[in-house]
Amino acid sequence: MKRFLTLTLLALSLVRADLATCAEARRVTLSYSAISMTWFPVKVAVDKGFFRNEGLEPQLIQMNGNVATVALANGHIDFSLNISPVLNGAMQGLGTKLVAALNSRPFFSLVVRPEITSPADLKGKVFAVSSFGNTQAILTEKHLQHFGLKKGEYQLLAMGATPARVAALENNIAKAA
């Protein structure tokens, strides 16, 4: 009887272990707006299997912030790695919430031509941002206003991801030379 009990317990533990390994990981969909340092920690966590170790199967999808806001609100994605969709959704009463931040400050830089030497030189200039209403555009405006510029004294131009903005900058530099 003791041997039967031991074999039964062993069999049950093997079945339980087999069920645990066969249990399907919970799929989690995360959006990111651009390939950048902002989402790099999550990409590393995916590649290292940290999500898998916690029973999650992450799916990373690149989408613009305005699309991510709607996708979050409708439940088509679980998380956004960009703060803009979360904040915009919350401000619009869509029930989105900030649950974590990956960095304490933005990784953006304001890049200007060499002849611009003071904030006053920024008046009347056009600034390329990835898209309207995203974190980058909001912070660019706040930065320009911090320098004393008012809306209407500058223009934002939605240019898409970083490669498009860099190409536009290089093109303008080449024309000026």
Short mmCIF file of C-alpha atoms in Angstrom, two decimals:
data_model
loop_
_atom_site.label_atom_id
_atom_site.label_comp_id
_atom_site.label_asym_id
_atom_site.label_seq_id
_atom_site.Cartn_x
_atom_site.Cartn_y
_atom_site.Cartn_z
CA MET A 1 0.00 0.00 0.00
CA LYS A 2 2.83 2.35 0.87
CA ARG A 3 4.46 1.64 -2.52
CA PHE A 4 1.15 2.32 -4.34
CA LEU A 5 0.74 5.64 -2.51
CA THR A 6 4.31 6.65 -3.39
CA LEU A 7 3.79 5.75 -7.08
CA THR A 8 0.46 7.62 -7.12
CA LEU A 9 2.04 10.74 -5.62
CA LEU A 10 4.93 10.51 -8.10
CA ALA A 11 2.51 10.13 -11.01
CA LEU A 12 0.41 13.06 -9.82
CA SER A 13 3.48 15.27 -9.44
CA LEU A 14 4.61 14.37 -12.97
CA VAL A 15 1.16 15.14 -14.37
CA ARG A 16 1.10 18.45 -12.46
CA ALA A 17 4.59 19.35 -13.77
CA ASP A 18 3.53 18.40 -17.29
CA LEU A 19 0.40 20.57 -17.02
CA ALA A 20 2.47 23.50 -15.75
CA THR A 21 4.86 23.30 -18.70
CA CYS A 22 1.98 22.91 -21.15
CA ALA A 23 0.05 25.82 -19.68
CA GLU A 24 -0.18 28.47 -22.31
CA ALA A 25 1.50 31.75 -21.49
CA ARG A 26 -0.82 34.74 -21.29
CA ARG A 27 -0.42 36.86 -24.41
CA VAL A 28 0.27 40.53 -23.65
CA THR A 29 0.30 43.13 -26.42
CA LEU A 30 2.52 46.20 -25.97
CA SER A 31 2.71 49.11 -28.38
CA TYR A 32 5.72 51.34 -28.96
CA SER A 33 5.87 54.42 -31.14
CA ALA A 34 9.39 54.16 -32.56
CA ILE A 35 12.55 52.15 -32.30
CA SER A 36 14.34 54.16 -29.65
CA MET A 37 16.05 53.99 -26.28
CA THR A 38 12.66 54.53 -24.64
CA TRP A 39 11.50 50.96 -25.28
CA PHE A 40 14.95 49.34 -25.17
CA PRO A 41 14.57 47.90 -21.62
CA VAL A 42 11.39 46.08 -22.68
CA LYS A 43 13.05 44.75 -25.85
CA VAL A 44 15.91 43.37 -23.73
CA ALA A 45 13.41 41.80 -21.30
CA VAL A 46 11.62 40.11 -24.22
CA ASP A 47 14.88 38.85 -25.75
CA LYS A 48 16.16 37.56 -22.38
CA GLY A 49 12.89 35.71 -21.70
CA PHE A 50 11.94 37.67 -18.59
CA PHE A 51 8.28 37.88 -19.67
CA ARG A 52 8.20 34.17 -20.52
CA ASN A 53 9.59 33.37 -17.06
CA GLU A 54 6.54 35.13 -15.60
CA GLY A 55 4.07 33.22 -17.78
CA LEU A 56 3.62 36.02 -20.32
CA GLU A 57 4.00 35.96 -24.08
CA PRO A 58 4.71 39.56 -25.13
CA GLN A 59 3.80 40.84 -28.56
CA LEU A 60 5.41 44.17 -29.48
CA ILE A 61 3.58 46.26 -32.08
CA GLN A 62 4.78 49.56 -33.47
CA MET A 63 2.01 52.17 -33.79
CA ASN A 64 1.61 55.92 -33.64
CA GLY A 65 0.51 57.39 -30.32
CA ASN A 66 -2.95 58.47 -31.53
CA VAL A 67 -3.65 54.95 -32.79
CA ALA A 68 -2.35 53.47 -29.52
CA THR A 69 -4.73 55.70 -27.52
CA VAL A 70 -7.73 54.23 -29.33
CA ALA A 71 -6.30 50.70 -29.20
CA LEU A 72 -5.77 51.00 -25.42
CA ALA A 73 -9.26 52.37 -24.85
CA ASN A 74 -10.85 49.60 -26.93
CA GLY A 75 -8.80 46.82 -25.34
CA HIS A 76 -6.98 45.89 -28.58
CA ILE A 77 -3.62 46.31 -26.83
CA ASP A 78 -2.79 45.77 -23.18
CA PHE A 79 -0.05 48.37 -22.64
CA SER A 80 1.67 51.24 -24.39
CA LEU A 81 5.37 51.84 -23.88
CA ASN A 82 4.82 55.47 -24.86
CA ILE A 83 3.31 57.74 -22.23
CA SER A 84 1.37 59.94 -24.71
CA PRO A 85 -1.42 57.46 -25.48
CA VAL A 86 -1.93 56.79 -21.78
CA LEU A 87 -2.05 60.48 -20.82
CA ASN A 88 -4.17 61.46 -23.83
CA GLY A 89 -6.60 58.63 -23.06
CA ALA A 90 -6.83 59.66 -19.41
CA MET A 91 -7.42 63.32 -20.34
CA GLN A 92 -10.19 62.25 -22.73
CA GLY A 93 -11.84 60.16 -20.01
CA LEU A 94 -11.10 56.84 -21.70
CA GLY A 95 -10.00 55.13 -18.49
CA THR A 96 -6.33 54.62 -19.35
CA LYS A 97 -3.88 54.61 -16.44
CA LEU A 98 -0.15 54.98 -15.99
CA VAL A 99 1.16 51.92 -14.15
CA ALA A 100 4.93 52.26 -14.61
CA ALA A 101 7.59 54.49 -16.12
CA LEU A 102 10.77 53.14 -17.68
CA ASN A 103 12.74 56.35 -17.46
CA SER A 104 12.72 59.48 -15.35
CA ARG A 105 13.22 61.97 -18.18
CA PRO A 106 12.75 62.02 -21.95
CA PHE A 107 15.51 60.95 -24.31
CA PHE A 108 14.87 63.83 -26.73
CA SER A 109 17.24 66.50 -27.97
CA LEU A 110 16.54 69.74 -29.77
CA VAL A 111 18.86 69.77 -32.77
CA VAL A 112 19.28 73.08 -34.64
CA ARG A 113 21.46 74.49 -37.39
CA PRO A 114 24.82 76.03 -36.39
CA GLU A 115 23.69 79.63 -37.04
CA ILE A 116 21.08 79.34 -34.28
CA THR A 117 22.87 80.56 -31.17
CA SER A 118 20.09 81.76 -28.87
CA PRO A 119 16.46 81.03 -28.10
CA ALA A 120 15.45 84.22 -29.93
CA ASP A 121 16.83 82.66 -33.14
CA LEU A 122 14.17 79.93 -32.87
CA LYS A 123 11.34 82.37 -33.62
CA GLY A 124 9.68 81.58 -36.97
CA LYS A 125 11.40 78.19 -37.31
CA VAL A 126 9.85 74.83 -38.20
CA PHE A 127 10.46 71.88 -35.85
CA ALA A 128 10.14 68.29 -37.00
CA VAL A 129 8.38 65.92 -34.59
CA SER A 130 7.31 62.34 -35.16
CA SER A 131 3.56 63.04 -34.86
CA PHE A 132 1.20 65.61 -33.39
CA GLY A 133 0.00 65.05 -29.84
CA ASN A 134 2.76 62.64 -28.85
CA THR A 135 5.20 63.12 -26.01
CA GLN A 136 7.89 64.49 -28.30
CA ALA A 137 5.60 67.14 -29.80
CA ILE A 138 4.21 68.14 -26.40
CA LEU A 139 7.68 68.44 -24.87
CA THR A 140 9.02 70.35 -27.89
CA GLU A 141 6.26 72.92 -27.47
CA LYS A 142 6.84 73.14 -23.71
CA HIS A 143 10.58 73.59 -24.33
CA LEU A 144 10.01 76.36 -26.88
CA GLN A 145 7.56 78.09 -24.53
CA HIS A 146 10.14 77.80 -21.75
CA PHE A 147 12.46 79.73 -24.07
CA GLY A 148 9.80 82.47 -24.29
CA LEU A 149 8.23 81.60 -27.65
CA LYS A 150 4.45 81.67 -27.96
CA LYS A 151 2.24 79.44 -30.08
CA GLY A 152 2.23 80.85 -33.59
CA GLU A 153 5.87 81.98 -33.35
CA TYR A 154 7.04 78.51 -34.42
CA GLN A 155 5.63 75.61 -36.37
CA LEU A 156 5.65 71.87 -35.68
CA LEU A 157 5.81 69.53 -38.65
CA ALA A 158 4.90 65.82 -38.22
CA MET A 159 7.63 63.93 -40.08
CA GLY A 160 7.32 60.36 -38.78
CA ALA A 161 10.02 58.27 -37.16
CA THR A 162 13.59 59.35 -36.46
CA PRO A 163 15.06 58.33 -39.87
CA ALA A 164 12.65 60.67 -41.68
CA ARG A 165 13.45 63.58 -39.35
CA VAL A 166 17.20 63.01 -39.68
CA ALA A 167 16.90 62.84 -43.48
CA ALA A 168 15.01 66.15 -43.50
CA LEU A 169 17.69 67.73 -41.30
CA GLU A 170 20.49 66.43 -43.53
CA ASN A 171 18.66 67.68 -46.61
CA ASN A 172 18.31 71.17 -45.10
CA ILE A 173 21.98 71.20 -44.07
CA ALA A 174 23.00 70.16 -47.60
CA LYS A 175 20.87 72.96 -49.11
CA ALA A 176 22.39 75.53 -46.77
CA ALA A 177 25.95 74.50 -47.67
#
